[in-house]
Amino acid sequence: MQDAWMTRNVEEIQGYADHNEWKNFFTAIKVAYGPSSKGTASLLSADGATLLRKKSQILKHWAEHFRSVLNWPCTISDAAIERLSEVETNADHGLLSSHQENIRAMQKL
């Protein structure tokens, strides 16, 4: 019974796609898959002790998480940076560098 319904539904959706009836196509897709969930999923706090349910709590958690992951102090010493040689840059950004220019630049590193 359900297989027959699914077969008819698939044929109907394919017919909409074949005839470029996109409004009917997407409406039929939504009917086939059911309503989408619009809610916010709960999330455990960083210490794993609290369940965060409010959207504001979850957003604050993610902001703190990414701040701690992405904002690391620089671990490269000034002496190491000063040992790096400067490489001449191409002032004309519209032109691509040649293969040979790329090789020369890599050899300078």
mmCIF file of C-alpha atoms in Angstrom, residues 5-87:
data_model
loop_
_atom_site.group_PDB
_atom_site.id
_atom_site.type_symbol
_atom_site.label_atom_id
_atom_site.label_comp_id
_atom_site.label_asym_id
_atom_site.label_seq_id
_atom_site.Cartn_x
_atom_site.Cartn_y
_atom_site.Cartn_z
ATOM 1 C CA TRP A 5 1.630 5.614 -2.785
ATOM 2 C CA MET A 6 5.382 6.238 -2.978
ATOM 3 C CA THR A 7 5.507 5.119 -6.626
ATOM 4 C CA ARG A 8 2.635 7.449 -7.574
ATOM 5 C CA ASN A 9 4.234 10.277 -5.626
ATOM 6 C CA VAL A 10 7.615 9.772 -7.299
ATOM 7 C CA GLU A 11 5.998 9.723 -10.753
ATOM 8 C CA GLU A 12 4.045 12.890 -9.940
ATOM 9 C CA ILE A 13 7.170 14.699 -8.713
ATOM 10 C CA GLN A 14 9.157 13.555 -11.748
ATOM 11 C CA GLY A 15 6.371 14.842 -14.007
ATOM 12 C CA TYR A 16 6.571 18.267 -12.371
ATOM 13 C CA ALA A 17 10.341 18.313 -12.868
ATOM 14 C CA ASP A 18 10.041 17.207 -16.502
ATOM 15 C CA HIS A 19 7.595 20.033 -17.239
ATOM 16 C CA ASN A 20 9.498 22.688 -15.237
ATOM 17 C CA GLU A 21 6.591 23.113 -12.819
ATOM 18 C CA TRP A 22 8.861 24.054 -9.938
ATOM 19 C CA LYS A 23 6.208 25.364 -7.561
ATOM 20 C CA ASN A 24 4.300 22.064 -7.767
ATOM 21 C CA PHE A 25 7.603 20.143 -7.630
ATOM 22 C CA PHE A 26 8.711 21.708 -4.335
ATOM 23 C CA THR A 27 5.205 21.519 -2.845
ATOM 24 C CA ALA A 28 5.097 17.780 -3.610
ATOM 25 C CA ILE A 29 8.586 17.314 -2.140
ATOM 26 C CA LYS A 30 7.454 19.003 1.090
ATOM 27 C CA VAL A 31 4.391 16.728 1.233
ATOM 28 C CA ALA A 32 6.564 13.636 0.716
ATOM 29 C CA TYR A 33 9.126 14.556 3.378
ATOM 30 C CA GLY A 34 6.716 16.093 5.858
ATOM 31 C CA PRO A 35 7.066 19.328 7.786
ATOM 32 C CA SER A 36 10.549 20.581 8.512
ATOM 33 C CA SER A 37 11.678 21.085 12.063
ATOM 34 C CA LYS A 38 12.139 24.744 12.882
ATOM 35 C CA GLY A 39 13.104 24.309 16.524
ATOM 36 C CA THR A 40 16.503 24.651 18.118
ATOM 37 C CA ALA A 41 18.203 21.487 19.332
ATOM 38 C CA SER A 42 19.418 21.390 22.916
ATOM 39 C CA LEU A 43 23.149 21.480 23.561
ATOM 40 C CA LEU A 44 25.360 20.479 26.470
ATOM 41 C CA SER A 45 27.399 23.226 28.089
ATOM 42 C CA ALA A 46 31.194 23.197 27.808
ATOM 43 C CA ASP A 47 31.547 21.428 31.167
ATOM 44 C CA GLY A 48 28.891 18.878 30.181
ATOM 45 C CA ALA A 49 26.831 19.529 33.309
ATOM 46 C CA THR A 50 24.055 21.762 31.961
ATOM 47 C CA LEU A 51 21.633 21.279 29.095
ATOM 48 C CA LEU A 52 21.252 24.534 27.157
ATOM 49 C CA ARG A 53 17.755 24.939 25.725
ATOM 50 C CA LYS A 54 17.293 28.651 25.063
ATOM 51 C CA LYS A 55 18.493 30.014 21.745
ATOM 52 C CA SER A 56 20.368 32.838 23.493
ATOM 53 C CA GLN A 57 22.242 30.328 25.684
ATOM 54 C CA ILE A 58 23.178 28.206 22.672
ATOM 55 C CA LEU A 59 24.397 31.210 20.668
ATOM 56 C CA LYS A 60 26.464 32.390 23.638
ATOM 57 C CA HIS A 61 27.950 28.884 23.980
ATOM 58 C CA TRP A 62 28.978 28.774 20.292
ATOM 59 C CA ALA A 63 30.433 32.297 20.473
ATOM 60 C CA GLU A 64 32.569 31.283 23.468
ATOM 61 C CA HIS A 65 33.566 28.030 21.776
ATOM 62 C CA PHE A 66 34.745 29.656 18.554
ATOM 63 C CA ARG A 67 36.429 32.491 20.449
ATOM 64 C CA SER A 68 38.498 29.941 22.398
ATOM 65 C CA VAL A 69 39.270 27.851 19.304
ATOM 66 C CA LEU A 70 40.126 30.676 16.904
ATOM 67 C CA ASN A 71 41.855 33.226 19.149
ATOM 68 C CA TRP A 72 45.151 31.582 20.018
ATOM 69 C CA PRO A 73 48.154 33.732 20.914
ATOM 70 C CA CYS A 74 50.932 33.880 18.338
ATOM 71 C CA THR A 75 53.612 31.284 19.126
ATOM 72 C CA ILE A 76 56.100 32.428 16.479
ATOM 73 C CA SER A 77 58.997 34.350 17.976
ATOM 74 C CA ASP A 78 60.018 37.732 16.591
ATOM 75 C CA ALA A 79 63.484 36.306 15.831
ATOM 76 C CA ALA A 80 61.958 33.591 13.626
ATOM 77 C CA ILE A 81 59.871 36.155 11.760
ATOM 78 C CA GLU A 82 62.916 38.349 11.152
ATOM 79 C CA ARG A 83 64.833 35.387 9.665
ATOM 80 C CA LEU A 84 62.250 35.088 6.884
ATOM 81 C CA SER A 85 63.440 36.520 3.604
ATOM 82 C CA GLU A 86 61.257 38.997 1.775
ATOM 83 C CA VAL A 87 59.957 37.928 -1.610
#
